[in-house]
Amino acid sequence: MRRLLVVALFALGVVPAGAAHALPSSPTPRPEGTVAAGFTDSVVTAGVATPTALVAVPDGRVVVLQKTGSVRIIKNGAMLPGAALTRTVCSDSERGMLGVALDPQFSANGLVYLYYTRPSAGAPGGCVNRVSRFVMTGDTISAASEVVLLDNIGSPAGNHNGGDLHVGNDGYLYVAVGDGGCDPRGNSGCAGGNDAAQDRSLLNGKILRIDRFSGAPAPGNPFGGGGTEACATRGNTAATPTTICREIFALGLRNPWRFAFDPNTGGTKFFINDVGQNTREEVNLGVLGANYGWPEREGQCAQGQNPLCPPPAAGLGYTQPLTDYPHNPANGGDYITGGAFVPNGAWGSDFDGGYLFADGDPGKIFFRNAAGNTNYNTPFVSGVGGITDIEFVMEAAGWALYYVNAATSEVRKVTWATSPAASPGALAYDALSPARRAFDSRDAGAATGPLRAGTSRLVNLAAGQGAHRAALVNITFITASSDGFVVAWQPRTSRPPSSNINGQGGQVAANMSVVPIDTDGNVLVFSSVTADVIIDVI
């Protein structure tokens, strides 16, 4: 095995005496109004009937699902005329083509994961939910490549299917499943009386974690040993065995329609958006073995109650939400939908560490800041009734927030006005000591882990900008399995049109660059493929 020997020397470019090269003034908009100040809302493409979900492809394309069973591709800002894939689905009620995820090594293996509702004549309600893996080549997904990972998940009432899925930084596939609307066993009830989310022998009302290649329960899931088994395809009916399902990661959810992983870390951190019954909508932290309390709990309260309300009894072991809001169009909504973490360094600094989450009626996008506060009276975006999913997409100029709206049959985006970084002018080389390695994704504490394909990371190179305007850095690019590139630039400015380094699959490449830094001494680093990245300041 080859080892890298990298010498870390610290130096920064200094503006010569008498030259005044201040950084461009970067506005720090705060969420308020129809679209927050400094942002614009525009159409990406129209005429997309009943869009349900979307995911960004690292090369700039966007995959969009249609409820009626089609998978569509947006390329160069336009919807391609034909479907990449069409499946026969149940599309009544809340059923249909519901969720999509890409493999971390998508650029090498083309793997796509889909969650959809299929006909099943013998199942309660006549339909079941399935999770399958497919292979995408070019702009087409091969129907013949389907590998079923989970199947026969109950959808007895047609609603509360959940339907989201993502690959975590731990490499496992996470799947959100709703409680089915009515108990698939038929031994409790429907709506608020349905206790399927607490039945550990059913997959309904849970977050599942499985091997993304085989569908086997992930090692380390909370339930294993005697009295448990793999439940991947055994079905959720009255006749289902009562042995506990090993696929369960967390339980006690009503309808976790969407959840999102934080791309700003190599760790596995995610938030779950769970749709409430009649009173409250909630956002939960994804925690191994957590029980979020449905149907006993709805938001921070007992089902059917609003604050002020007592917390759950400690002995019940329920996990309370990070934030929740009432069914009220003035300072809340009616059903929570998509969620996305803001890429650090993309927008104003107020947004770093923040989380955006949408509500479909009356149509808002709320912002939870890094301190955990949400101002429900001033949403980040309003007037987007019918919004079903949101996702950050890297465009030529930088990050844009895409969203799909089933009410208007549109894909739209919210963008922040950025400008290219100001030229630092003539620089003098100022070697500093001691030597310092600024960033190594293989050794980043709790954030250790490669940069995922199509994500960025805010990297600190110095304690502050001071008199310095740029850094001379050596970027080492350790690609996993496919060709790719890295771009580094000044945070909160437009992404440069060229890369800093290109690498071949399975190889190690390094290159020196001069990169402008911001007032905090940071740079923003984007990788087109899943890879480890090292940054040394020279």
Coordinates of C-alpha atoms in Angstrom, one line a residue:
M1 CA 0.0 0.0 0.0
R2 CA 1.4 3.4 -1.0
R3 CA 1.6 6.0 1.7
L4 CA 1.5 9.8 1.2
L5 CA 4.2 11.9 2.8
V6 CA 2.8 15.5 2.8
V7 CA 4.8 18.3 4.3
A8 CA 2.5 21.0 5.8
L9 CA 4.0 24.5 5.6
F10 CA 1.9 27.6 6.4
A11 CA 1.9 30.7 4.3
L12 CA -0.6 33.3 3.2
G13 CA -0.7 35.9 0.5
V14 CA -0.4 39.5 1.9
V15 CA -1.6 42.6 0.2
P16 CA 1.4 44.9 -0.4
A17 CA 1.6 48.1 1.6
G18 CA -0.6 50.9 0.2
A19 CA -2.9 48.6 -1.8
A20 CA -6.5 48.4 -0.5
H21 CA -8.2 45.2 -1.7
A22 CA -11.1 44.7 0.6
L23 CA -13.3 41.7 0.2
P24 CA -16.6 42.2 -1.6
S25 CA -19.4 43.2 0.6
S26 CA -21.4 40.0 1.2
P27 CA -25.0 40.7 2.4
T28 CA -26.2 38.4 5.2
P29 CA -29.9 38.1 4.5
R30 CA -32.2 36.8 7.1
P31 CA -35.3 34.7 6.4
E32 CA -38.3 37.0 6.0
G33 CA -41.0 37.8 3.5
T34 CA -42.2 35.9 0.4
V35 CA -38.6 35.3 -0.5
A36 CA -35.9 36.4 1.9
A37 CA -34.1 39.6 1.1
G38 CA -31.2 39.0 -1.3
F39 CA -32.8 35.9 -2.9
T40 CA -34.9 35.3 -6.0
D41 CA -37.4 32.6 -6.9
S42 CA -37.6 31.4 -10.5
V43 CA -38.9 28.6 -12.6
V44 CA -36.6 25.8 -13.6
T45 CA -39.1 23.9 -15.7
A46 CA -42.9 23.7 -15.9
G47 CA -45.4 21.1 -17.0
V48 CA -44.1 18.4 -14.7
A49 CA -47.3 16.7 -13.6
T50 CA -47.6 15.7 -9.9
P51 CA -43.8 15.9 -9.0
T52 CA -43.1 14.3 -5.6
A53 CA -39.3 14.3 -5.1
L54 CA -36.0 15.3 -6.6
V55 CA -32.3 14.6 -6.1
A56 CA -29.3 16.4 -7.5
V57 CA -26.8 14.4 -9.7
P58 CA -23.2 15.5 -9.0
D59 CA -22.7 16.4 -12.7
G60 CA -25.5 19.1 -12.5
R61 CA -28.4 17.1 -13.7
V62 CA -31.5 16.7 -11.5
V63 CA -33.7 13.6 -11.1
V64 CA -37.4 14.4 -10.6
L65 CA -40.1 11.8 -9.7
Q66 CA -43.7 12.0 -10.9
K67 CA -46.3 10.4 -8.7
T68 CA -47.8 8.4 -11.5
G69 CA -44.6 6.4 -11.9
S70 CA -42.1 8.2 -14.1
V71 CA -38.6 9.3 -13.4
R72 CA -37.6 12.4 -15.3
I73 CA -34.2 14.1 -15.9
I74 CA -33.5 17.9 -15.9
K75 CA -30.4 18.5 -18.0
N76 CA -28.8 21.9 -18.7
G77 CA -31.9 23.6 -17.2
A78 CA -34.5 21.7 -19.3
M79 CA -36.6 18.7 -18.7
L80 CA -35.7 15.9 -21.2
P81 CA -38.7 14.8 -23.3
G82 CA -38.8 11.2 -22.4
A83 CA -38.8 9.4 -19.0
A84 CA -35.6 7.8 -17.7
L85 CA -37.8 5.0 -16.3
T86 CA -41.5 4.3 -15.9
R87 CA -42.9 1.8 -13.4
T88 CA -46.5 0.6 -12.9
V89 CA -47.5 2.1 -9.6
C90 CA -50.6 2.6 -7.4
S91 CA -51.0 6.4 -7.5
D92 CA -54.3 7.0 -5.7
S93 CA -54.3 8.8 -2.3
E94 CA -50.7 9.4 -1.2
R95 CA -49.3 6.4 -3.1
G96 CA -47.0 6.5 -6.1
M97 CA -43.4 7.0 -7.1
L98 CA -42.3 8.6 -3.8
G99 CA -38.6 8.7 -3.1
V100 CA -35.2 8.6 -4.9
A101 CA -31.5 8.5 -3.8
L102 CA -28.2 8.1 -5.6
D103 CA -25.4 5.9 -4.5
P104 CA -22.3 7.7 -3.1
Q105 CA -20.3 6.1 -5.9
F106 CA -22.9 6.9 -8.5
S107 CA -20.4 8.3 -11.0
A108 CA -18.7 4.9 -11.1
N109 CA -21.6 2.5 -10.6
G110 CA -24.7 4.4 -11.7
L111 CA -26.8 3.0 -8.8
V112 CA -30.2 4.6 -8.1
Y113 CA -32.6 3.7 -5.3
L114 CA -36.3 4.2 -5.6
Y115 CA -39.3 3.9 -3.2
Y116 CA -42.6 3.3 -4.9
T117 CA -46.1 1.8 -4.3
R118 CA -46.9 -1.2 -6.5
P119 CA -50.1 -3.2 -7.0
S120 CA -50.5 -6.4 -4.9
A121 CA -53.9 -7.9 -5.2
G122 CA -53.6 -10.0 -2.0
A123 CA -52.4 -7.2 0.3
P124 CA -54.6 -5.1 2.5
G125 CA -55.6 -2.1 0.4
G126 CA -54.4 -3.9 -2.8
C127 CA -51.0 -2.1 -2.9
V128 CA -47.7 -2.3 -1.1
N129 CA -44.5 -0.2 -0.9
R130 CA -41.2 -1.4 -2.4
V131 CA -37.6 -0.2 -2.3
S132 CA -35.4 -1.2 -5.3
R133 CA -32.0 -0.5 -6.7
F134 CA -31.5 0.2 -10.4
V135 CA -28.7 1.1 -12.7
M136 CA -28.7 4.4 -14.6
T137 CA -26.6 4.8 -17.8
G138 CA -26.5 8.2 -19.4
D139 CA -30.1 9.5 -19.1
T140 CA -31.8 6.1 -18.9
I141 CA -32.5 3.8 -15.9
S142 CA -32.7 0.2 -16.9
A143 CA -35.9 -1.5 -15.8
A144 CA -34.3 -4.9 -16.2
S145 CA -31.6 -3.9 -13.6
E146 CA -34.1 -3.8 -10.7
V147 CA -32.9 -5.5 -7.5
V148 CA -35.6 -5.5 -4.8
L149 CA -34.3 -4.6 -1.4
L150 CA -37.5 -4.2 0.6
D151 CA -41.0 -5.2 -0.4
N152 CA -44.6 -5.9 0.7
I153 CA -44.5 -2.9 3.1
G154 CA -48.1 -2.3 4.1
S155 CA -50.2 0.5 2.6
P156 CA -53.6 -0.5 3.7
A157 CA -55.3 2.9 3.7
G158 CA -53.4 4.5 0.8
N159 CA -51.9 7.3 2.9
H160 CA -49.0 7.6 5.3
N161 CA -46.5 5.7 3.1
G162 CA -43.5 7.8 4.1
G163 CA -41.3 7.2 1.0
D164 CA -37.9 8.9 1.5
L165 CA -34.5 7.2 1.3
H166 CA -30.9 8.3 1.5
V167 CA -27.5 6.6 1.8
G168 CA -25.8 7.8 5.0
N169 CA -22.2 8.6 5.4
D170 CA -21.9 5.2 7.1
G171 CA -22.6 3.6 3.7
Y172 CA -26.0 2.2 4.7
L173 CA -29.4 2.9 3.1
Y174 CA -31.9 4.6 5.3
V175 CA -35.6 4.3 4.5
A176 CA -38.6 6.3 6.0
V177 CA -41.8 4.3 6.2
G178 CA -45.2 5.7 7.3
D179 CA -47.7 3.9 9.6
G180 CA -50.0 3.0 6.6
G181 CA -52.9 5.1 7.8
C182 CA -54.5 2.0 9.3
D183 CA -52.9 -0.8 11.2
P184 CA -51.7 -3.5 8.7
R185 CA -52.4 -6.1 11.4
G186 CA -55.9 -4.8 11.9
N187 CA -55.7 -5.1 15.7
S188 CA -55.7 -1.4 16.6
G189 CA -57.3 1.1 14.3
C190 CA -56.7 3.9 11.8
A191 CA -55.5 7.5 12.0
G192 CA -54.8 8.5 15.7
G193 CA -55.7 5.0 16.9
N194 CA -53.2 3.2 14.7
D195 CA -50.3 1.8 16.8
A196 CA -48.3 0.2 13.9
A197 CA -45.5 2.7 14.6
Q198 CA -45.0 1.0 18.0
D199 CA -45.2 -2.6 16.7
R200 CA -41.6 -3.7 16.3
S201 CA -42.7 -6.7 14.1
L202 CA -43.9 -4.3 11.4
L203 CA -41.8 -2.0 9.2
N204 CA -44.5 0.7 9.2
G205 CA -43.9 3.9 11.2
K206 CA -40.1 3.5 11.3
I207 CA -36.8 4.6 10.0
L208 CA -35.1 1.5 8.5
R209 CA -31.3 1.0 7.9
I210 CA -30.1 -1.7 5.6
D211 CA -27.2 -2.8 3.5
R212 CA -27.6 -0.9 0.2
F213 CA -26.3 -3.8 -1.9
S214 CA -28.0 -6.9 -0.3
G215 CA -30.9 -5.3 1.6
A216 CA -29.8 -7.1 4.8
P217 CA -30.3 -5.4 8.1
A218 CA -27.4 -3.1 8.9
P219 CA -25.0 -4.3 11.7
G220 CA -25.5 -2.2 14.8
N221 CA -29.3 -1.8 14.4
P222 CA -31.0 -1.8 17.8
F223 CA -32.8 -5.1 17.5
G224 CA -31.0 -8.4 17.0
G225 CA -30.6 -11.9 18.4
G226 CA -33.3 -14.2 19.7
G227 CA -36.9 -13.2 18.8
T228 CA -35.8 -11.1 15.8
E229 CA -35.5 -11.7 12.1
A230 CA -35.0 -10.0 8.8
C231 CA -38.4 -8.7 7.6
A232 CA -37.4 -7.3 4.2
T233 CA -40.1 -8.9 2.1
R234 CA -42.3 -10.9 4.5
G235 CA -45.2 -8.5 4.4
N236 CA -47.1 -6.4 6.9
T237 CA -50.5 -8.1 7.4
A238 CA -52.6 -9.6 10.1
A239 CA -50.8 -12.9 9.5
T240 CA -47.3 -11.4 9.8
P241 CA -45.2 -13.1 12.4
T242 CA -44.6 -11.2 15.6
T243 CA -40.8 -11.5 15.7
I244 CA -39.1 -8.1 15.8
C245 CA -37.6 -6.7 12.6
R246 CA -33.9 -6.3 12.5
E247 CA -34.1 -3.5 9.8
I248 CA -35.5 -1.0 12.4
F249 CA -33.2 2.0 13.2
A250 CA -35.9 4.1 15.0
L251 CA -39.6 3.9 15.6
G252 CA -42.7 5.8 16.7
L253 CA -43.3 7.9 13.5
R254 CA -46.6 8.7 11.9
N255 CA -45.6 9.7 8.3
P256 CA -41.9 10.6 7.9
W257 CA -42.4 12.0 4.4
R258 CA -38.9 13.4 4.1
F259 CA -35.6 13.4 6.0
A260 CA -32.2 14.9 5.2
F261 CA -28.6 14.2 5.9
D262 CA -26.2 17.0 6.8
P263 CA -23.6 17.3 4.0
N264 CA -21.4 19.6 6.1
T265 CA -19.9 16.6 8.0
G266 CA -18.4 13.3 7.3
G267 CA -20.5 11.9 10.2
T268 CA -24.0 10.6 9.9
K269 CA -26.4 13.3 11.1
F270 CA -29.9 13.6 9.8
F271 CA -33.3 15.3 10.6
I272 CA -36.7 13.7 10.1
N273 CA -39.8 15.6 9.0
D274 CA -42.8 13.8 10.5
V275 CA -46.3 14.7 9.4
G276 CA -48.7 15.2 12.3
Q277 CA -52.4 14.2 12.8
N278 CA -54.6 17.2 13.7
T279 CA -52.5 19.5 15.8
R280 CA -48.7 19.6 15.2
E281 CA -45.9 19.0 12.7
E282 CA -42.4 18.1 13.8
V283 CA -38.7 17.8 13.0
N284 CA -36.7 15.1 14.8
L285 CA -33.1 14.3 15.2
G286 CA -32.3 10.9 13.7
V287 CA -31.1 8.8 16.7
L288 CA -30.3 5.1 16.7
G289 CA -33.0 3.2 18.7
A290 CA -35.1 6.4 19.3
N291 CA -38.8 6.1 19.9
Y292 CA -40.6 9.4 18.8
G293 CA -43.8 8.4 20.5
W294 CA -46.5 8.2 17.9
P295 CA -49.4 7.6 18.4
E296 CA -49.1 8.7 22.0
R297 CA -47.2 11.9 21.1
E298 CA -47.7 14.4 18.4
G299 CA -45.0 17.1 18.3
Q300 CA -43.9 18.1 21.8
C301 CA -47.3 17.2 23.2
A302 CA -49.6 14.3 23.7
Q303 CA -51.6 13.6 20.6
G304 CA -54.3 16.2 20.0
Q305 CA -52.8 18.8 22.5
N306 CA -51.0 22.1 22.0
P307 CA -48.5 23.9 24.3
L308 CA -48.4 24.5 27.1
C309 CA -48.3 20.8 27.6
P310 CA -46.4 18.4 29.9
P311 CA -43.5 16.4 28.5
P312 CA -43.8 12.6 28.2
A313 CA -43.2 10.6 31.4
A314 CA -39.5 9.8 31.6
G315 CA -40.1 6.1 31.9
L316 CA -41.6 5.9 28.4
G317 CA -38.3 6.8 26.8
Y318 CA -39.8 9.0 24.1
T319 CA -37.5 11.3 22.1
Q320 CA -38.9 14.9 21.8
P321 CA -38.7 16.8 18.5
L322 CA -36.1 19.4 17.8
T323 CA -38.8 21.8 16.8
D324 CA -42.5 21.6 16.0
Y325 CA -45.3 24.0 15.0
P326 CA -49.1 24.1 15.1
H327 CA -51.8 23.6 12.4
N328 CA -52.2 27.3 11.9
P329 CA -51.7 29.2 8.6
A330 CA -50.5 32.3 10.5
N331 CA -47.5 30.8 12.3
G332 CA -47.4 27.2 11.1
G333 CA -48.9 25.1 8.4
D334 CA -50.7 21.8 7.9
Y335 CA -48.3 19.2 6.6
I336 CA -44.5 19.2 6.7
T337 CA -42.7 18.1 3.6
G338 CA -39.1 18.5 2.3
G339 CA -36.0 19.3 4.3
A340 CA -32.4 20.3 3.5
F341 CA -29.4 21.4 5.4
V342 CA -27.8 24.6 4.1
P343 CA -24.3 24.0 2.7
N344 CA -22.0 26.1 5.0
G345 CA -20.4 29.0 3.2
A346 CA -23.0 29.0 0.4
W347 CA -25.1 31.9 1.6
G348 CA -24.8 34.6 4.2
S349 CA -23.1 33.5 7.4
D350 CA -26.4 33.5 9.3
F351 CA -27.4 30.4 7.3
D352 CA -24.3 28.4 8.3
G353 CA -25.4 25.3 10.3
G354 CA -29.0 25.9 9.4
Y355 CA -31.8 23.6 8.2
L356 CA -34.7 24.4 5.9
F357 CA -38.0 22.6 6.0
A358 CA -41.2 23.1 4.0
D359 CA -44.9 22.9 4.6
G360 CA -47.3 22.2 1.8
D361 CA -50.3 24.2 3.0
P362 CA -50.4 27.2 2.9
G363 CA -46.9 26.7 1.4
K364 CA -43.9 27.9 3.3
I365 CA -40.2 27.1 3.8
F366 CA -39.0 27.7 7.4
F367 CA -35.4 28.2 8.6
R368 CA -34.0 26.7 11.8
N369 CA -30.7 28.3 12.6
A370 CA -27.5 26.8 14.0
A371 CA -28.6 27.7 17.6
G372 CA -31.8 25.7 17.1
N373 CA -34.2 28.6 16.7
T374 CA -37.0 29.0 14.2
N375 CA -39.1 32.1 13.7
Y376 CA -42.4 30.7 12.4
N377 CA -43.8 34.2 12.0
T378 CA -41.3 35.1 9.3
P379 CA -40.7 32.1 7.0
F380 CA -37.7 32.0 4.6
V381 CA -40.2 31.5 1.7
S382 CA -44.0 31.8 1.6
G383 CA -46.7 31.4 -1.1
V384 CA -45.5 28.0 -2.3
G385 CA -48.6 25.9 -1.6
G386 CA -48.2 22.3 -2.8
I387 CA -44.4 22.1 -2.2
T388 CA -43.4 18.5 -1.7
D389 CA -39.6 18.3 -1.6
I390 CA -36.5 20.5 -1.5
E391 CA -32.9 19.9 -2.5
F392 CA -29.7 21.9 -2.9
V393 CA -28.3 21.7 -6.4
M394 CA -24.8 22.9 -7.5
E395 CA -25.2 25.2 -10.5
A396 CA -22.5 27.0 -12.5
A397 CA -22.5 30.0 -10.1
G398 CA -23.0 28.1 -6.9
W399 CA -25.6 26.5 -4.7
A400 CA -29.4 26.9 -5.5
L401 CA -32.3 25.5 -3.5
Y402 CA -34.6 23.5 -5.9
Y403 CA -38.1 22.6 -5.0
V404 CA -41.0 20.7 -6.6
N405 CA -44.5 21.9 -6.4
A406 CA -47.3 19.4 -7.1
A407 CA -50.0 22.2 -7.1
T408 CA -48.3 24.1 -10.0
S409 CA -46.6 21.2 -11.8
E410 CA -43.3 23.0 -11.6
V411 CA -39.7 22.7 -10.5
R412 CA -38.5 26.0 -9.1
K413 CA -35.4 27.3 -7.4
V414 CA -34.4 29.9 -4.9
T415 CA -31.0 31.5 -5.5
W416 CA -28.9 34.0 -3.7
A417 CA -27.2 36.7 -5.7
T418 CA -23.5 36.2 -5.5
S419 CA -20.6 37.9 -7.2
P420 CA -17.1 36.6 -8.1
A421 CA -14.5 37.0 -5.5
A422 CA -12.7 40.3 -5.9
S423 CA -9.2 40.0 -7.2
P424 CA -6.7 40.2 -4.3
G425 CA -4.3 42.1 -6.6
A426 CA -0.6 41.8 -6.4
L427 CA 0.4 39.5 -3.5
A428 CA 3.6 39.0 -1.5
Y429 CA 4.4 35.6 -0.1
D430 CA 4.5 35.5 3.7
A431 CA 5.6 32.2 5.1
L432 CA 4.2 31.6 8.6
S433 CA 5.2 29.2 11.3
P434 CA 4.4 26.7 12.7
A435 CA 3.5 24.4 9.8
R436 CA -0.1 23.5 9.6
R437 CA -2.3 21.0 7.8
A438 CA -5.6 22.8 7.5
F439 CA -7.9 19.9 6.6
D440 CA -7.9 16.1 6.2
S441 CA -11.2 14.4 5.7
R442 CA -9.7 11.2 7.0
D443 CA -9.0 12.8 10.4
A444 CA -11.5 15.5 11.1
G445 CA -12.8 14.4 14.5
A446 CA -16.6 13.9 14.6
A447 CA -16.7 15.1 11.0
T448 CA -14.3 12.5 9.7
G449 CA -15.4 11.0 6.4
P450 CA -14.9 11.7 2.7
L451 CA -16.6 14.6 0.9
R452 CA -19.7 13.1 -0.7
A453 CA -20.1 13.5 -4.4
G454 CA -21.7 16.8 -5.2
T455 CA -21.3 18.4 -1.8
S456 CA -19.1 21.1 -0.4
R457 CA -17.2 21.7 2.9
L458 CA -16.3 25.0 4.6
V459 CA -12.7 24.7 5.6
N460 CA -10.8 27.0 7.9
L461 CA -7.3 27.9 6.9
A462 CA -6.4 30.6 9.4
A463 CA -7.8 32.1 12.6
G464 CA -8.8 35.2 10.6
Q465 CA -8.1 37.1 7.5
G466 CA -6.1 40.0 9.0
A467 CA -4.0 41.6 6.3
H468 CA -4.1 38.4 4.2
R469 CA -6.3 38.0 1.1
A470 CA -5.5 34.6 -0.2
A471 CA -3.8 31.3 0.7
L472 CA -1.4 29.2 -1.3
V473 CA -2.7 25.7 -0.7
N474 CA -1.7 22.2 -1.8
I475 CA -4.9 20.1 -2.4
T476 CA -4.6 16.4 -2.4
F477 CA -7.4 14.5 -4.0
I478 CA -7.8 10.8 -3.1
T479 CA -10.6 9.5 -5.4
A480 CA -12.5 6.4 -4.5
S481 CA -13.5 4.8 -7.7
S482 CA -14.1 7.3 -10.5
D483 CA -12.7 10.4 -12.2
G484 CA -13.6 13.7 -10.7
F485 CA -12.5 17.2 -9.7
V486 CA -12.3 19.6 -6.8
V487 CA -13.0 23.3 -6.8
A488 CA -12.0 25.7 -4.0
W489 CA -13.1 29.3 -3.7
Q490 CA -13.9 32.1 -1.4
P491 CA -17.1 31.4 0.6
R492 CA -20.3 33.3 -0.3
T493 CA -19.0 34.3 -3.7
S494 CA -19.7 32.8 -7.2
R495 CA -18.2 29.4 -7.9
P496 CA -15.2 29.7 -10.3
P497 CA -15.7 28.2 -13.8
S498 CA -12.6 26.0 -13.6
S499 CA -11.4 23.3 -11.1
N500 CA -8.3 23.4 -8.9
I501 CA -7.5 19.8 -9.4
N502 CA -8.6 16.8 -11.5
G503 CA -8.1 13.2 -10.5
Q504 CA -8.5 9.8 -12.0
G505 CA -10.4 7.0 -10.3
G506 CA -8.2 5.0 -7.8
Q507 CA -5.4 7.5 -8.1
V508 CA -4.0 10.2 -5.8
A509 CA -3.4 13.7 -7.3
A510 CA -2.2 16.9 -5.8
N511 CA -2.0 20.5 -7.0
M512 CA -1.1 23.9 -5.7
S513 CA -3.5 26.8 -6.0
V514 CA -3.9 30.4 -4.7
V515 CA -7.4 30.6 -3.2
P516 CA -9.0 33.9 -1.9
I517 CA -10.1 33.5 1.7
D518 CA -13.0 35.2 3.6
T519 CA -12.8 37.4 6.7
D520 CA -12.8 34.3 8.9
G521 CA -9.9 32.7 7.0
N522 CA -12.2 30.1 5.3
V523 CA -12.4 28.6 1.8
L524 CA -15.3 26.5 0.3
V525 CA -14.3 23.2 -1.2
F526 CA -16.6 21.2 -3.6
S527 CA -15.9 17.6 -4.8
S528 CA -17.7 16.1 -7.9
V529 CA -17.2 12.5 -6.6
T530 CA -17.0 10.9 -3.2
A531 CA -13.4 11.3 -2.2
D532 CA -11.0 12.1 0.6
V533 CA -9.5 15.6 0.4
I534 CA -6.4 17.0 2.2
I535 CA -5.6 20.7 2.2
D536 CA -2.1 21.9 3.3
V537 CA -1.3 25.6 3.4
I538 CA 2.1 26.1 1.9

